[in-house]
CSV table of C-alpha atoms in Angstrom, one decimal:
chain,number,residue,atom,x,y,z
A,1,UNK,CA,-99.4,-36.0,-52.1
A,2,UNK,CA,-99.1,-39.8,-53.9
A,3,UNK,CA,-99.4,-42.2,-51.2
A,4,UNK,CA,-97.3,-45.3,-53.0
A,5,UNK,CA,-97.5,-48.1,-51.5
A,6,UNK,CA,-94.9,-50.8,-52.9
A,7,UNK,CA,-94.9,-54.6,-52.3
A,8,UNK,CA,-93.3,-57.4,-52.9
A,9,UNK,CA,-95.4,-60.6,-53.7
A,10,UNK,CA,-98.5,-61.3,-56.1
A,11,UNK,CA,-101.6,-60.1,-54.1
A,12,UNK,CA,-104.1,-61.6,-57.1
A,13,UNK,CA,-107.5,-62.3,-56.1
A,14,UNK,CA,-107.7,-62.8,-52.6
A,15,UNK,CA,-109.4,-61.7,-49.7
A,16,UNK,CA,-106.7,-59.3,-48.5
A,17,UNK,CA,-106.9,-57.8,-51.9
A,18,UNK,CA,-110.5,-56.8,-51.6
A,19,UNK,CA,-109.5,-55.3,-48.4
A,20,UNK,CA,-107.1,-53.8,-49.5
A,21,UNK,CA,-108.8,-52.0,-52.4
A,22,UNK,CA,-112.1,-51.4,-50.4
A,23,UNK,CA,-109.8,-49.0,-48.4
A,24,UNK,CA,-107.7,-47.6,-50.9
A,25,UNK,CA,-110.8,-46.5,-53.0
A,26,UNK,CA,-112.2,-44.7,-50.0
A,27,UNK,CA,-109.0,-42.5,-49.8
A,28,UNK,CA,-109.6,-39.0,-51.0
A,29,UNK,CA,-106.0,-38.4,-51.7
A,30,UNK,CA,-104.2,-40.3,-54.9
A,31,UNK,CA,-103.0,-43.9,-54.3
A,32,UNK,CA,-100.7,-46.2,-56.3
A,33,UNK,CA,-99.6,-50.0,-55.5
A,34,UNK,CA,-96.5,-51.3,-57.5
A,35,UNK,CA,-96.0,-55.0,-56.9
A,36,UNK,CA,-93.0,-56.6,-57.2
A,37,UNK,CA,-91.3,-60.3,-57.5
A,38,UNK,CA,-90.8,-61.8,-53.6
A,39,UNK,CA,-87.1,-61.8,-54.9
A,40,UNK,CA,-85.6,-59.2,-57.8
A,41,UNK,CA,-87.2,-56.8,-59.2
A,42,UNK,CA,-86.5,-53.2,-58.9
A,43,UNK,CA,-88.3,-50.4,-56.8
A,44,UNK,CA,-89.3,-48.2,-58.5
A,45,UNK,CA,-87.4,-44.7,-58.1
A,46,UNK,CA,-88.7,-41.8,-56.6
A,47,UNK,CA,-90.8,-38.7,-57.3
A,48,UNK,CA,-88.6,-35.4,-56.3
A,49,UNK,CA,-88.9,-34.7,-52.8
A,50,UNK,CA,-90.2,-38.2,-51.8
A,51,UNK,CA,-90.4,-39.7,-48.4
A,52,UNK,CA,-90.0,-43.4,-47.9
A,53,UNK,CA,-91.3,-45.3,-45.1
A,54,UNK,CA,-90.2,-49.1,-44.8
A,55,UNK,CA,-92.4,-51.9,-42.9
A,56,UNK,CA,-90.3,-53.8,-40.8
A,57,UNK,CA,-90.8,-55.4,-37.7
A,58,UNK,CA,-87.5,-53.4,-36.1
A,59,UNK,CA,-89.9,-50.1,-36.7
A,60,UNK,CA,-91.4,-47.7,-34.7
A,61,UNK,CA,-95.1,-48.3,-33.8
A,62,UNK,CA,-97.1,-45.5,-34.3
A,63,UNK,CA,-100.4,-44.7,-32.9
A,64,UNK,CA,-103.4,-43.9,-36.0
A,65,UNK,CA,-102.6,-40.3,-34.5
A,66,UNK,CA,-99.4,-39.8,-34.9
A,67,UNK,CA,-99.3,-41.2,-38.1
A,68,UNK,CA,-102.0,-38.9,-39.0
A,69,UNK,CA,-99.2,-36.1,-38.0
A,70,UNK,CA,-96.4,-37.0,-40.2
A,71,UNK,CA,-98.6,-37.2,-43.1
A,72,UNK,CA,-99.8,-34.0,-42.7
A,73,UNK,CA,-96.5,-32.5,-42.2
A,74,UNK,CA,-94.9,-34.5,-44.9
A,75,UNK,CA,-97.9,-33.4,-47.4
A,76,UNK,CA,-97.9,-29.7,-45.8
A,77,UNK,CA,-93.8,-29.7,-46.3
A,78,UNK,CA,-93.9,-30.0,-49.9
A,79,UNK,CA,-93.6,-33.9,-49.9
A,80,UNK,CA,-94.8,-34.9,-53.4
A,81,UNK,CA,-95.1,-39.0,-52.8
A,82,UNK,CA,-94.9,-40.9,-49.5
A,83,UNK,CA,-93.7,-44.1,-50.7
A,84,UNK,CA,-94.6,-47.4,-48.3
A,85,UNK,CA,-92.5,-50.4,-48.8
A,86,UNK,CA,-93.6,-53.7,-47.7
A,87,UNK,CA,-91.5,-56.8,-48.2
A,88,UNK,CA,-91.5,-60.5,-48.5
A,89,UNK,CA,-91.8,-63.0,-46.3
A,90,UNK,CA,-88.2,-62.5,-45.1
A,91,UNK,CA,-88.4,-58.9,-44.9
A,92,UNK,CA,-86.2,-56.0,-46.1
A,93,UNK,CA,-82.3,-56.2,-47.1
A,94,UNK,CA,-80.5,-53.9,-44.9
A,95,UNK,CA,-79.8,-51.6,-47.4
A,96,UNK,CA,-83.3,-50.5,-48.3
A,97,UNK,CA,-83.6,-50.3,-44.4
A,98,UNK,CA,-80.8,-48.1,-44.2
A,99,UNK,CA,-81.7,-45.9,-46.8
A,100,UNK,CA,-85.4,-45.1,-45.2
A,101,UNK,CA,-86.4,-41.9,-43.8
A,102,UNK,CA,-88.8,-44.2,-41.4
A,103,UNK,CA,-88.9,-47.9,-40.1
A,104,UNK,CA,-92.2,-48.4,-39.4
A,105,UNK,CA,-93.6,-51.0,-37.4
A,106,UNK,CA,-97.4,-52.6,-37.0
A,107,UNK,CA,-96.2,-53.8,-33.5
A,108,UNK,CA,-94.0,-56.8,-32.3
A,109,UNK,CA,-95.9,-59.8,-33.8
A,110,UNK,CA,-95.3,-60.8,-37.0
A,111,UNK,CA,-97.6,-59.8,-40.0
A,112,UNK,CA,-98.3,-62.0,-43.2
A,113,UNK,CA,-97.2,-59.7,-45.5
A,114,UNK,CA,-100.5,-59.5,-48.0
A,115,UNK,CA,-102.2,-58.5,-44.7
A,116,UNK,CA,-99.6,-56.3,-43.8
A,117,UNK,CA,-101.2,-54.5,-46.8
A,118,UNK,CA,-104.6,-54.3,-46.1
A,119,UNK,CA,-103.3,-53.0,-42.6
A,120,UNK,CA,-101.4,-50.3,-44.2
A,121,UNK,CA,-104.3,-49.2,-46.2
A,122,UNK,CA,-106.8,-49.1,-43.1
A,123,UNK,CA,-104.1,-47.1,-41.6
A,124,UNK,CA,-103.7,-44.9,-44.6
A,125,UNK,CA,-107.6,-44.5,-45.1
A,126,UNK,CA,-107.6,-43.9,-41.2
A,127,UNK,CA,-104.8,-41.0,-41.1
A,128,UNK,CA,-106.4,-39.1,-44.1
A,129,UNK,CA,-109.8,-39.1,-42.0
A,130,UNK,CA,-108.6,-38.1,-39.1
A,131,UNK,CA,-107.1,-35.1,-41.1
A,132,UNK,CA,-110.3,-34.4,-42.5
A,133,UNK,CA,-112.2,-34.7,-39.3
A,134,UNK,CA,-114.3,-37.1,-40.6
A,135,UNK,CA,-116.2,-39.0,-38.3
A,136,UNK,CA,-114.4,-43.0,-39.0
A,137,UNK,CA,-111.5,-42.3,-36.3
A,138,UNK,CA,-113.1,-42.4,-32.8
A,139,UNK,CA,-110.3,-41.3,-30.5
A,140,UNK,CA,-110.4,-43.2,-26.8
C-alpha cells in the first residue's frame, strides 16, 4: 500500500523537512509527498480503492496502536493508497472534511502545519514498526 501524504505549503529546506525525510526513508512500505499552494491547487485524485485520512484539529486522536490497526486493515482489505491530507495554516474547507473516510487529530493543541508533517511521518514510520514487530515501538 502507497502511503501519500499531501500538503499544502512549501516545506523547502528546513529542519522539519529533514525530519520529515529521515522518517519517511526508514519506511519499508512506498511513500509519496505531493505539495501544494497554501491556497489553489488541486489534490491530486485518487488510486482505485483509496482511503483518505484528513488532519484536522476536529479529528479523532488515535493512539500509535490503533493507528497501527487501521493500517493494517486498510493494507490487508485491499486498500491500494492511504492518502494523508495536511492543510494550511487555516485548515481544511469543509468539503474536503466532509468527503474523508477519517478526521484525524494529533490532539487538541494546535500543530504548525510543516511539523504536523514530520509528526505524521514519525507516526507513519511508528505504525509500520509496530506491524513488523520491530523493536522502535515500546508499548507502556
Amino acid at each position: 500500500m502507497l502511503l501519500h501524504i499531501i500538503a499544502r505549503g512549501k516545506i523547502g529546506r528546513s529542519a522539519e523537512a529533514e525530519l520529515t525525510e529521515r522518517y519517511l526513508k526508514r519506511i519499508a512500505w512506498k511513500t509519496r509527498v505531493t505539495e501544494l499552494p497554501d491556497r489553489g491547487g488541486r489534490v491530486p485524485d485518487p488510486a482505485a480503492n483509496a482511503v483518505t485520512i484528513v488532519l484536522d484539529e476536529r479529528g479523532k486522536p488515535l493512539s500509535s496502536v490503533a493507528f497501527a490497526k487501521l493500517l493494517e486493515g486498510w493494507r490487508d482489505t485491499g486498500r491500494r493508497e492511504a492518502r494523508f491530507l495536511i492543510g494550511a495554516a487555516d485548515g481544511h474547507e469543509e468539503q474536503l472534511r466532509d468527503k474523508a473516510d477519517l478526521l484525524m487529530s494529533f490532539g487538541p493543541a494546535t500543530w504548525p502545519h510543516m511539523l504536523a508533517r514530520a509528526m505524521l511521518a514519525e507516526q507513519l514510520f511508528r505504525a509500520v514498526s509496530i506491524l513488523d514487530n520491530h523493536p522502535y515501538h515500546r508499548d507502556g
